[in-house]
Amino acid sequence: MLNIDHEKCTCCKVCIRNCPFGALSLVGGSLHVNELCTLCGACVNVCRFDALSIERKKASPEELARYKGVFVWAEQDEETSPRKPRKVVLELLGKGRELADKLGEDLVAVVLAGPGEVDTEVYGEHGADKVIICQHELLETFSTDGFTNVMCAVITSKKPAVVLYGATPHGRDFAPRVAARLYLGLTADCTGLEINAERQLVQTRPAFGGNIMASIITPYNRPQTSTVRPNVFPVPEEKKDSSLVKEVFPVTLNRAAIRTKVVEKRYLDEEGDLSIEDARVIVAGGRGCQKAANLELLQDLAEKLGGVMAGSRAIVEQGWIPHTRQVGQSGTTVGPELYIAAGISGAIQHVVGMSSSKTVIAINKDPEAAIFKTADLGVVGDAVEIIPLLSALIEEKN
Amino acid sequence: MKIVVCVKQVPEVTNVQVDPKTGTLIREGVKSILNPFCEYALDHAVRIKDRFQDVSITVVSMGPPQARDVLVRSFELGADEGILITDRKFAGADTWTTSLTLAEAIRTVVPDYDLVLVGKQAIDGDTAQVGPEIAEILGLPQITYAVDVTLTSTRRQVRVTQEVEKGYEVIEATLPALVTCSKGEVVRRAPSFKDVINARQKPIRLVSASDLQIPEEQLGLQGSYTQVVKVFPPPAKKSSLLLQNLEAADAAREIFGFLREKRFVE
C-alpha cells in the first residue's frame, strides 16, 4: 500500500494534482489516500520531500541473470507454402534486435508450425541470430492448448530474458495462458519497448482508452513478456545473412491435450481480398455516414485509390460492416500510407488504432470533432456529400 | 446448472479527458459503468438461461466497495446472485494477481460451476489477459472472442461462434469451460420496473482476503509481477490544416488537390 510519511509531507498538493486516479486529498490538514489508489506510483515520482513510498519485494540479481536472449514468437501465415511469418513478426524482429544488442544477447525466432516446409532464412534476413523450429501435425493450425504447451516447453528449457508476441487474436489468446502457467508478468499491447540501465525491459502502453500512457517493468521474474500491436514498429531492412543458427526443438503433443475442436469455418472476405491490417490506403466510415447504404460511396472511393474500406466500432455494432473491418482498440491497428476518416468523431479508442497512419484526412460535420486533432487535412462538412464528388474528380483524372 | 459471469466496473472512458496543464485524467463527472464487454458476456448467460430453466447466473466482481453497483446492474439484467471481492489488500493487482484472486473466489464460492463467461477485455485496461489467465488457473479450456454462445443438446459441451481475422469459426469445448465475449445483443436489453425492484433484493456475498486460500504476498501489488513505473500523457498530436465553411464541391476539390500533392492520385 501507499505509505505517507506525515512528518515529511508539507501538504504542497503536487501529488494530488499528479494523481491520475483522484485518490489523494487533504483531510483535516493531512494527506489522505482513498480506495481509488491503484499504486501506480505517479505520486511517489513527483514528491520532492520523499514523503511517499510503496513497499515492493526484492529479487535476486543472480537468479535473474540466468535468463538470456530476446525471443520472438514467429506467428506463421497459415496460407503460405513454404510457411512464412506474418508481417508483425518482422516488426518484432526489428525492435527485438535493438533490445538484444543493448543486452548483448541473442535474438531468437520461435516457429510453431505443422510438418510442412518452413522458410527459415527470412529470420536471419531480418536480424535473428537463431531460429528454434517446433513442428508437429497438431501445430498445423492454431489451438490455445497446443500452442501454450509447446511455448511453455521452449521457455522453460531455453530460459530467455524477454519474450515478445504479436498482439494478434492468436497472440492475445495464448500469451496470457503461458504467462499464467509459468507465473510470468505479461504486458499487453505495448507501443514502446526499451532496456533501462538495470537491464530491465521497460514496456510502454496506452491505458484508459489511450488517455494516458504507462511504463511498466517486470522486476522480479524472467522472462519478461509482452504483446505488441501490429503496425507499431517498422519492418527492418533486409540484409544478407548466413550465420543464422537453426535448432530443431523436439515436440511431444497429444491430441487429448487439445480440448477445443473447430467444427465449422465461416469466412467473410473473398479470397485475395486485402486485409485492413496490410492495406496501403484505407477509407473508413463512422456513424456520420448515416446509413449502411452510404458506405458504398466509401467503397467506391477506396477502390479508386487502390485501397480498402473499414470503419469504427460504432458502425460494426450497427452491423453495417463485419468485425474484420473494424479499426481501433477493440479491432485492428492499421498503419496505411493514407487514412481517410469519413464521419468518424475520433474517440480515443479509434485513434489509437489508426494513429500510425502516415497521412490522415478527416471529414466531419462537427468542427470540434476530436478526429481533426490527428488529421493532416481536416474538412468540416458532410462526408456523404463530399466523397462522391471526390470520387468523380479522381475518375475524371484517370 | 451454474454459469459464472465476471463483471468489472469501469469509468466511461470515452468521456475521460486529460487536463492539458497537468496531463492527468479529469475524473470529475465521469460516470462509472458496467464494462460493455462484461455486459455482452451477461447477455449470453441470460440467453442460455432463457432456454434452460434450471440455469442460475452468479456474477463476480473484484473492486472497491462501490463496484457493488455493477452487481446490482447485472441483477437488473438477469443475474441471480452476486459475489463482491473487495479488500484493501487487493489494491494494485496486475492482471495475474487479479486473475488469481477471481479464480480462487470462483473456486471457493461457486465450486460447482459449469461455465465461466467473461468480457474479452475491459475498456479501461484493455489487456484482454484476465479471461485466459483465469482459465489457466482453473485448468479450463478457453474460447476467446465469442459472438454467440450456446450449449449442445446434451449440455455437455459449449458451442461458440468465435470472431477470427477472416470471419468466424465455430468451436466446441467440453464443460466446464471459459469463454470470453466480444459481442452481445445488438439491441440492448432494457430492464423493466419490476427487474429494477427485484434487483435490490438479490443476495450479494462479500469476499475478503481472509476468505481465500491465497498467501498474502500473492495478493494485490505484492503479488503482481508487473509494476507501473511511470504514468504520463500521450505524445502531443501533429498540427493540421482545418478547412471550414466550404461548399461540398470545393471541399472535394481541396481534398483532390491534397491527394495529388501527396501523390496518392497521379
XYZ file of C-alpha atoms in Angstrom:
664
model
C 0.000 0.000 0.000
C 0.935 3.680 -0.279
C 2.820 4.865 2.793
C 2.570 8.531 3.706
C 5.229 9.947 5.993
C 3.282 12.768 7.612
C 6.454 14.164 9.243
C 7.953 14.788 5.810
C 4.748 15.761 3.988
C 4.361 19.527 3.608
C 0.854 19.328 2.115
C 2.202 21.004 -1.048
C -0.531 19.184 -3.085
C 1.794 18.374 -6.009
C 0.949 14.675 -5.626
C -2.780 15.434 -5.543
C -2.527 17.220 -8.897
C -0.481 14.402 -10.382
C -2.652 11.504 -9.255
C -4.354 10.157 -12.392
C -6.996 8.443 -10.287
C -8.093 11.214 -7.927
C -7.109 9.032 -4.975
C -5.308 11.688 -2.897
C -6.813 14.554 -0.926
C -6.191 16.691 2.109
C -8.393 15.632 5.001
C -8.225 17.682 8.188
C -4.913 19.219 7.165
C -3.105 15.992 6.292
C -2.712 13.927 3.137
C -5.144 11.062 2.760
C -5.291 8.201 0.228
C -8.606 6.565 -0.614
C -9.602 3.239 -2.195
C -9.265 4.562 -5.769
C -5.476 4.211 -5.377
C -4.043 1.669 -7.814
C -0.458 2.028 -6.505
C 0.664 3.321 -9.901
C 3.427 5.353 -8.244
C 2.772 8.637 -10.058
C 2.702 10.482 -6.710
C 5.917 8.872 -5.444
C 7.733 10.109 -8.568
C 6.670 13.747 -8.104
C 7.063 14.120 -4.315
C 10.015 16.418 -3.608
C 10.061 15.640 0.102
C 10.394 11.855 -0.078
C 7.186 11.571 1.922
C 5.539 8.874 -0.207
C 6.664 5.306 -0.706
C 5.326 1.970 -1.864
C 6.607 -1.298 -0.376
C 7.896 -3.623 -3.045
C 9.509 -7.029 -2.908
C 13.102 -7.638 -3.933
C 14.535 -10.045 -6.482
C 17.940 -11.698 -6.588
C 20.027 -10.292 -9.464
C 21.976 -13.573 -9.786
C 18.773 -15.523 -10.351
C 17.517 -13.047 -12.996
C 20.884 -13.038 -14.828
C 20.500 -16.733 -15.645
C 17.845 -15.809 -18.215
C 19.305 -14.696 -21.549
C 18.126 -13.755 -25.018
C 15.222 -11.972 -26.683
C 12.695 -14.450 -28.093
C 10.042 -13.567 -30.666
C 7.066 -15.838 -31.327
C 7.163 -16.153 -35.116
C 3.460 -16.462 -35.875
C 3.051 -18.190 -39.233
C 0.812 -17.079 -42.044
C -1.236 -20.270 -42.375
C -1.883 -19.621 -46.067
C 1.744 -19.577 -47.257
C 3.773 -22.502 -48.548
C 6.567 -22.812 -47.580
C 5.364 -21.230 -44.361
C 6.316 -17.591 -43.873
C 5.885 -15.383 -40.825
C 3.268 -12.656 -40.560
C 4.390 -9.066 -41.023
C 4.182 -8.276 -37.293
C 6.892 -10.893 -36.677
C 9.317 -8.905 -38.847
C 8.358 -5.734 -36.957
C 9.140 -7.529 -33.678
C 12.474 -8.795 -35.022
C 13.451 -5.193 -35.816
C 12.633 -3.992 -32.295
C 13.938 -7.245 -30.775
C 17.318 -6.691 -32.475
C 17.666 -3.319 -30.715
C 16.832 -4.866 -27.340
C 19.176 -7.828 -27.881
C 22.053 -5.516 -28.887
C 21.504 -3.383 -25.792
C 21.627 -6.538 -23.646
C 24.471 -8.086 -25.649
C 22.409 -11.230 -26.102
C 20.910 -13.273 -28.946
C 17.719 -12.564 -30.868
C 15.805 -15.813 -31.390
C 12.713 -16.506 -33.518
C 10.483 -19.340 -32.302
C 8.467 -21.082 -35.025
C 5.492 -23.282 -34.128
C 4.214 -24.981 -37.285
C 2.894 -28.120 -38.905
C 5.212 -30.695 -40.509
C 5.402 -28.909 -43.916
C 8.252 -26.804 -45.272
C 9.093 -23.623 -43.330
C 11.014 -20.609 -44.655
C 13.722 -20.001 -42.030
C 16.071 -17.704 -43.987
C 13.646 -14.814 -43.554
C 14.501 -14.669 -39.818
C 18.222 -14.230 -40.453
C 17.472 -11.613 -43.093
C 15.515 -9.610 -40.523
C 18.096 -9.735 -37.762
C 17.654 -13.011 -35.838
C 20.761 -14.872 -34.642
C 18.877 -18.114 -34.256
C 15.619 -19.802 -35.135
C 14.056 -22.524 -32.989
C 11.723 -24.733 -35.010
C 8.929 -26.682 -33.325
C 6.976 -28.818 -35.786
C 4.121 -31.231 -35.146
C 0.963 -32.148 -37.004
C -1.089 -30.684 -34.148
C 0.592 -27.310 -34.701
C -0.655 -27.093 -38.307
C -3.465 -24.807 -37.183
C -3.673 -22.726 -34.012
C -5.099 -24.119 -30.802
C -4.794 -22.489 -27.375
C -3.784 -25.709 -25.640
C -1.324 -26.926 -28.279
C 0.495 -23.626 -28.647
C 0.541 -22.972 -24.881
C 2.088 -26.381 -24.161
C 4.842 -26.024 -26.744
C 5.667 -22.381 -25.945
C 5.910 -23.243 -22.229
C 8.285 -26.104 -23.059
C 10.517 -23.794 -25.112
C 10.583 -21.106 -22.417
C 11.324 -23.442 -19.504
C 14.060 -25.176 -21.447
C 15.734 -22.114 -23.027
C 15.226 -19.535 -20.235
C 15.007 -16.331 -22.299
C 15.105 -12.875 -20.680
C 12.388 -11.430 -22.922
C 9.561 -12.997 -24.972
C 7.602 -10.881 -27.471
C 4.317 -11.845 -29.110
C 2.344 -10.028 -31.809
C -0.921 -8.773 -30.264
C -2.907 -10.622 -32.926
C -6.018 -12.607 -31.995
C -3.931 -15.762 -31.508
C -1.134 -13.960 -29.674
C -3.638 -12.358 -27.317
C -5.317 -15.733 -26.847
C -2.368 -17.851 -25.718
C 0.274 -15.411 -24.366
C -1.726 -14.862 -21.128
C -2.096 -18.626 -20.729
C 1.645 -19.112 -21.000
C 2.176 -16.276 -18.515
C -0.289 -17.734 -16.015
C 1.164 -21.235 -16.306
C 4.760 -20.130 -15.792
C 3.975 -17.372 -13.246
C 5.185 -14.553 -15.510
C 4.331 -10.901 -15.877
C 2.762 -10.003 -19.220
C 2.135 -6.512 -20.565
C -0.480 -6.165 -23.295
C -0.412 -4.075 -26.468
C 2.923 -2.338 -25.925
C 3.683 0.625 -28.170
C 7.198 1.209 -26.818
C 9.933 -1.178 -25.625
C 13.385 -0.355 -24.320
C 16.083 -1.639 -21.984
C 16.939 0.558 -18.974
C 20.178 0.922 -17.019
C 19.230 -2.034 -14.790
C 18.866 -4.204 -17.917
C 15.099 -4.348 -17.368
C 12.585 -4.277 -20.205
C 10.563 -1.052 -19.969
C 7.206 -1.618 -21.642
C 5.076 1.397 -22.552
C 1.396 1.018 -23.342
C -1.714 3.161 -23.558
C -4.349 2.783 -20.822
C -7.783 4.290 -20.252
C -8.503 4.024 -23.946
C -5.284 5.851 -24.821
C -5.870 8.828 -22.488
C -2.736 8.029 -20.511
C 0.455 6.107 -21.202
C 2.030 3.818 -18.617
C 5.568 2.460 -18.456
C 5.745 -0.965 -16.887
C 8.574 -3.214 -15.737
C 8.641 -6.850 -14.622
C 11.314 -6.695 -11.933
C 11.040 -9.984 -10.054
C 11.000 -12.799 -12.541
C 12.011 -13.839 -16.043
C 11.247 -13.939 -18.847
C 9.623 -10.520 -19.152
C 6.816 -10.997 -21.657
C 4.873 -8.533 -23.819
C 2.391 -8.469 -26.638
C 2.904 -5.764 -29.269
C 0.310 -4.430 -31.672
C 0.938 -4.869 -35.407
C 1.911 -1.732 -37.364
C 3.532 -0.016 -34.387
C 7.196 -0.748 -35.150
C 8.704 -0.588 -38.671
C 9.845 -3.685 -40.576
C 13.690 -3.649 -40.544
C 15.615 -3.566 -43.800
C 16.521 -6.965 -45.186
C 20.144 -7.954 -45.055
C 22.055 -10.909 -46.450
C 22.921 -13.250 -43.647
C 24.427 -16.699 -43.485
C 25.180 -17.007 -39.805
C 21.624 -17.938 -38.773
C 21.669 -20.904 -36.379
C 18.809 -23.369 -36.823
C 17.718 -25.564 -33.979
C 15.003 -28.191 -34.158
C 13.157 -28.390 -30.851
C 11.559 -31.791 -30.195
C 7.785 -31.545 -29.668
C 5.640 -34.059 -27.849
C 1.973 -33.230 -28.108
C -1.050 -35.423 -27.591
C -4.379 -34.886 -29.312
C -6.158 -35.309 -25.955
C -4.296 -32.245 -24.663
C -6.196 -30.051 -27.123
C -9.597 -29.508 -25.561
C -11.239 -27.367 -28.233
C -12.479 -28.510 -31.613
C -13.201 -26.366 -34.679
C -16.488 -27.669 -36.079
C -17.203 -25.056 -38.744
C -15.488 -22.195 -40.578
C -17.384 -19.224 -41.974
C -15.066 -16.795 -43.724
C -16.429 -13.454 -44.863
C -13.894 -11.845 -47.136
C -13.378 -13.009 -50.681
C -10.179 -14.922 -51.449
C -7.377 -12.495 -52.167
C -9.144 -9.548 -50.546
C -6.638 -7.308 -48.835
C -6.928 -7.279 -45.055
C -7.149 -3.837 -43.451
C -4.004 -4.606 -41.437
C -1.858 -4.654 -44.580
C -3.721 -2.058 -46.675
C -1.854 0.929 -48.170
C -4.972 3.088 -48.377
C -7.992 2.899 -46.049
C -11.255 4.783 -46.367
C -13.033 4.421 -43.028
C -16.602 5.316 -42.150
C -18.264 6.168 -38.868
C -21.699 6.954 -37.548
C -21.635 10.214 -39.543
C -22.195 8.174 -42.715
C -25.809 7.964 -41.500
C -26.795 4.632 -43.031
C -25.296 1.397 -44.285
C -26.163 2.154 -47.924
C -23.889 5.235 -47.901
C -20.899 3.003 -47.272
C -20.978 2.106 -50.967
C -19.720 5.646 -51.617
C -16.725 4.914 -49.383
C -16.155 1.540 -51.015
C -16.128 3.227 -54.413
C -13.547 5.812 -53.298
C -11.417 3.095 -51.689
C -11.372 1.138 -54.951
C -10.394 4.221 -56.940
C -7.453 4.809 -54.581
C -6.400 1.143 -54.607
C -7.391 0.642 -51.006
C -9.977 -0.965 -48.766
C -12.947 0.213 -46.731
C -13.006 -0.030 -42.953
C -14.967 1.527 -40.093
C -15.299 2.451 -36.444
C -16.692 0.262 -33.678
C -19.955 2.226 -33.846
C -20.808 1.001 -37.341
C -19.574 -2.547 -36.650
C -22.001 -2.687 -33.716
C -24.758 -1.455 -36.026
C -23.947 -4.408 -38.278
C -23.069 -2.141 -41.265
C -19.656 -3.766 -41.745
C -18.172 -7.035 -40.372
C -15.766 -7.038 -37.389
C -12.905 -7.964 -39.749
C -13.052 -4.318 -40.937
C -13.035 -2.637 -37.534
C -10.250 -0.154 -36.780
C -9.454 0.679 -33.178
C -8.525 -0.541 -29.752
C -11.008 -3.406 -29.812
C -10.466 -4.032 -33.529
C -7.394 -3.907 -35.743
C -4.454 -1.492 -35.532
C -3.713 -0.193 -39.002
C -0.797 1.734 -40.424
C -1.578 2.677 -44.043
C 0.079 5.377 -46.133
C -3.290 7.144 -46.367
C -6.262 7.023 -43.987
C -9.447 8.870 -44.849
C -11.840 9.147 -41.896
C -15.371 9.900 -43.094
C -17.929 10.837 -40.452
C -15.777 9.453 -37.636
C -15.791 11.550 -34.460
C -12.386 10.305 -33.361
C -12.993 8.686 -29.975
C -9.599 7.944 -28.482
C -10.218 4.186 -28.834
C -10.486 4.673 -32.575
C -7.498 6.995 -32.778
C -5.097 4.564 -31.086
C -5.957 2.062 -33.818
C -5.047 4.393 -36.703
C -2.573 6.940 -35.338
C 0.403 5.281 -37.034
C -1.118 6.097 -40.447
C 1.339 8.235 -42.474
C -1.225 10.704 -43.833
C -4.701 11.293 -42.412
C -7.603 13.157 -43.995
C -10.713 13.694 -41.863
C -14.153 14.793 -42.971
C -16.719 15.569 -40.287
C -19.641 17.941 -39.853
C -18.620 18.885 -36.321
C -15.690 21.357 -36.313
C -14.948 20.277 -32.720
C -14.624 16.571 -33.641
C -11.557 15.017 -31.995
C -10.534 13.305 -35.246
C -9.299 16.658 -36.592
C -6.515 16.646 -33.985
C -4.898 13.619 -35.653
C -5.546 14.706 -39.239
C -3.065 16.288 -41.653
C -6.011 17.715 -43.545
C -9.376 18.285 -41.885
C -12.506 19.285 -43.770
C -15.636 20.401 -41.951
C -18.540 19.105 -43.988
C -20.799 16.192 -44.793
C -18.760 13.171 -45.898
C -21.784 11.695 -47.661
C -21.907 14.722 -49.980
C -18.179 15.260 -50.415
C -16.969 11.695 -51.031
C -18.899 11.001 -54.271
C -17.721 14.373 -55.653
C -14.143 13.435 -54.788
C -14.550 10.035 -56.457
C -15.847 11.793 -59.567
C -12.773 14.071 -59.668
C -10.447 11.072 -59.452
C -12.468 9.258 -62.117
C -12.197 12.299 -64.410
C -8.435 12.491 -63.909
C -7.993 8.842 -64.830
C -26.509 -25.730 -13.972
C -24.383 -22.792 -12.890
C -22.922 -20.033 -15.035
C -20.420 -17.609 -13.532
C -20.042 -14.209 -15.220
C -17.133 -11.959 -14.222
C -18.008 -8.254 -14.377
C -15.916 -5.119 -13.930
C -16.801 -1.558 -13.042
C -15.011 0.889 -15.339
C -15.017 4.647 -15.915
C -16.877 5.604 -19.070
C -13.570 6.230 -20.808
C -14.903 7.823 -23.965
C -15.640 10.831 -21.799
C -12.390 10.850 -19.877
C -10.456 13.991 -20.729
C -6.887 14.868 -19.939
C -6.162 18.145 -18.162
C -3.830 19.908 -20.624
C -1.995 21.688 -17.780
C -1.243 18.733 -15.523
C -1.565 15.873 -18.004
C -3.734 13.882 -15.625
C -7.208 12.470 -16.076
C -10.145 14.670 -15.194
C -12.372 12.273 -13.333
C -14.985 14.659 -12.038
C -18.324 13.958 -13.616
C -17.073 10.752 -15.244
C -19.624 8.033 -14.676
C -18.744 4.512 -13.626
C -20.420 1.847 -15.748
C -20.586 -1.900 -16.211
C -17.820 -2.685 -18.737
C -19.673 -3.204 -22.055
C -17.878 -6.466 -22.886
C -18.864 -7.849 -19.463
C -22.447 -6.901 -20.271
C -22.152 -8.896 -23.509
C -20.956 -11.921 -21.504
C -24.006 -11.489 -19.280
C -26.213 -11.290 -22.411
C -25.074 -14.751 -23.444
C -25.624 -16.157 -19.946
C -29.154 -14.727 -19.870
C -29.904 -16.178 -23.296
C -28.802 -19.643 -22.141
C -30.962 -19.197 -19.050
C -33.969 -18.274 -21.217
C -33.567 -21.607 -22.964
C -32.813 -23.824 -19.944
C -34.905 -23.090 -16.853
C -32.529 -24.691 -14.332
C -29.648 -22.323 -15.111
C -28.571 -19.911 -12.404
C -26.223 -16.991 -13.038
C -23.675 -15.796 -10.477
C -21.922 -12.508 -11.203
C -18.498 -11.940 -9.663
C -16.751 -8.587 -9.392
C -13.450 -7.588 -7.858
C -13.037 -3.941 -6.928
C -13.662 -1.236 -4.350
C -16.923 -1.332 -2.327
C -18.725 0.832 -4.911
C -18.278 -1.960 -7.505
C -21.456 -3.257 -5.841
C -23.298 -1.044 -8.350
C -22.303 -3.256 -11.291
C -23.586 -6.326 -9.459
C -26.948 -4.622 -8.923
C -26.959 -3.577 -12.598
C -26.230 -7.227 -13.518
C -29.187 -8.325 -11.362
C -31.423 -5.927 -13.295
C -30.219 -7.554 -16.499
C -30.961 -11.076 -15.250
C -28.250 -12.386 -12.913
C -29.399 -14.312 -9.833
C -26.699 -13.812 -7.232
C -23.537 -11.799 -6.783
C -20.103 -12.006 -5.245
C -18.149 -8.853 -4.426
C -14.453 -9.464 -3.853
C -13.234 -6.428 -2.019
C -10.342 -5.745 0.332
C -7.644 -3.078 0.576
C -5.153 -5.955 0.330
C -6.162 -6.420 -3.331
C -5.100 -2.874 -4.336
C -2.504 -2.555 -7.074
C -3.233 -6.004 -8.515
C -1.934 -6.588 -12.061
C -3.676 -8.981 -14.444
C -2.005 -12.054 -12.927
C -2.989 -11.298 -9.293
C -6.454 -10.180 -10.413
C -6.915 -13.480 -12.231
C -5.598 -15.480 -9.283
C -7.981 -13.688 -6.904
C -11.018 -14.080 -9.189
C -10.208 -17.748 -9.884
C -9.770 -18.534 -6.211
C -13.026 -16.763 -5.323
C -14.902 -18.726 -8.002
C -13.344 -21.972 -6.740
C -14.274 -21.131 -3.142
C -17.786 -19.740 -3.512
C -19.119 -21.485 -6.664
C -17.150 -24.764 -6.782
C -19.864 -26.458 -8.863
C -19.779 -24.002 -11.791
C -20.226 -25.358 -15.340
C -19.376 -22.361 -17.485
C -17.447 -19.135 -16.887
C -18.235 -16.196 -19.171
C -16.152 -13.014 -19.222
C -15.846 -9.958 -21.477
C -12.947 -10.075 -23.910
C -11.385 -7.009 -22.278
C -12.191 -4.060 -20.035
C -12.369 -0.655 -21.688
C -10.070 0.951 -19.088
C -7.160 -1.508 -19.084
C -7.798 -3.147 -22.477
C -5.398 -6.007 -21.756
C -7.678 -8.973 -22.670
C -5.486 -11.065 -20.347
C -7.664 -11.764 -17.328
C -10.002 -14.223 -19.108
C -7.270 -16.549 -20.413
C -5.363 -16.282 -17.120
C -8.431 -17.314 -15.085
C -8.932 -20.246 -17.491
C -5.336 -21.345 -16.966
C -5.506 -21.068 -13.170
C -8.792 -23.006 -13.070
C -7.420 -25.506 -15.606
C -10.272 -24.888 -18.069
C -10.332 -24.970 -21.878
C -10.882 -21.456 -23.237
C -12.519 -19.943 -26.287
C -11.906 -16.228 -26.911
C -13.761 -13.520 -28.910
C -17.216 -15.122 -28.812
C -20.186 -13.593 -30.617
C -22.549 -16.489 -29.926
C -22.550 -18.979 -27.047
C -24.891 -21.987 -26.889
C -24.933 -25.413 -25.273
C -25.058 -28.616 -27.319
C -28.187 -30.762 -26.959
C -26.598 -32.991 -24.306
C -25.472 -29.817 -22.485
C -22.057 -31.350 -22.003
C -20.331 -29.015 -24.448
C -20.386 -25.320 -25.113
C -20.569 -24.293 -28.782
C -19.113 -20.893 -29.537
C -19.041 -18.769 -32.671
C -15.688 -17.037 -32.484
C -14.539 -13.948 -34.361
C -11.363 -14.674 -36.300
C -9.497 -12.370 -38.665
C -11.139 -13.880 -41.739
C -14.653 -14.176 -40.345
C -15.960 -16.739 -37.896
C -15.138 -20.217 -36.656
C -17.475 -22.390 -34.631
C -15.633 -24.099 -31.787
C -16.726 -26.650 -29.208
C -15.279 -27.469 -25.808
C -16.430 -29.832 -23.077
C -17.725 -28.202 -19.902
C -16.543 -26.795 -17.609
C -15.012 -24.165 -19.871
C -14.328 -20.429 -20.038
C -15.483 -18.178 -22.875
C -14.503 -14.535 -23.472
C -17.154 -12.488 -25.291
C -16.727 -9.646 -27.778
C -20.316 -9.095 -28.814
C -23.751 -9.459 -27.302
C -27.229 -8.437 -28.400
C -27.274 -5.543 -30.886
C -30.402 -4.201 -29.240
C -29.652 -3.666 -25.564
C -31.986 -5.209 -23.021
C -33.858 -2.606 -21.000
C -34.789 -3.867 -17.540
C -38.423 -3.466 -16.518
C -39.505 -1.604 -13.390
C -40.034 -4.985 -11.747
C -36.496 -6.118 -12.660
C -35.100 -2.977 -11.048
C -37.098 -3.505 -7.841
C -36.236 -7.216 -7.693
C -32.545 -6.483 -8.250
C -32.355 -4.802 -4.878
C -33.442 -7.969 -3.126
C -30.932 -10.328 -4.707
C -28.104 -11.529 -2.454
C -24.518 -10.210 -2.634
C -21.867 -12.188 -0.833
C -18.782 -10.276 0.261
C -15.428 -11.997 -0.094
C -12.292 -10.575 1.528
C -8.668 -11.700 1.505
C -9.191 -13.849 4.603
C -11.865 -15.912 2.799
C -9.399 -17.035 0.121
C -6.625 -19.601 0.265
C -4.036 -17.234 -1.167
C -0.869 -16.313 0.741
C -0.833 -12.591 1.464
C 2.352 -11.996 -0.544
C 0.500 -13.125 -3.690
C -2.247 -10.503 -3.341
C -2.507 -7.008 -4.785
C 0.682 -5.090 -5.504
C 2.811 -7.571 -3.522
C 1.737 -10.419 -5.746
C 1.969 -8.531 -9.035
C 4.743 -9.414 -11.448
C 4.398 -6.202 -13.408
C 4.930 -2.797 -11.898
C 3.952 0.609 -13.247
C 6.960 2.917 -13.009
C 5.646 5.965 -14.813
C 2.310 7.398 -15.947
C 2.316 10.224 -18.470
C 0.087 11.893 -21.082
C 0.278 10.571 -24.672
C 2.637 12.414 -27.024
C 1.240 15.629 -28.482
C -0.529 15.211 -31.786
C 0.567 16.784 -35.020
C -0.770 20.151 -36.078
C -3.063 20.113 -39.036
C -4.870 22.165 -41.607
C -8.607 22.559 -40.958
C -10.864 23.839 -43.734
C -14.282 25.204 -42.799
C -17.304 26.784 -44.463
C -16.694 25.203 -47.874
C -19.339 24.059 -50.351
C -19.186 20.290 -50.860
C -17.777 20.696 -54.385
C -14.985 22.996 -53.162
C -14.209 20.656 -50.297
C -13.896 17.761 -52.751
C -11.541 19.849 -54.917
C -9.361 20.733 -51.893
C -9.049 17.081 -50.912
C -8.342 16.121 -54.522
C -5.551 18.719 -54.652
C -4.101 17.390 -51.414
C -4.162 13.808 -52.731
C -2.345 14.870 -55.895
C 0.243 16.830 -53.941
C 0.913 13.742 -51.785
C 0.943 11.630 -54.972
C -1.952 9.346 -53.981
C -3.517 10.388 -57.272
C -1.164 10.558 -60.241
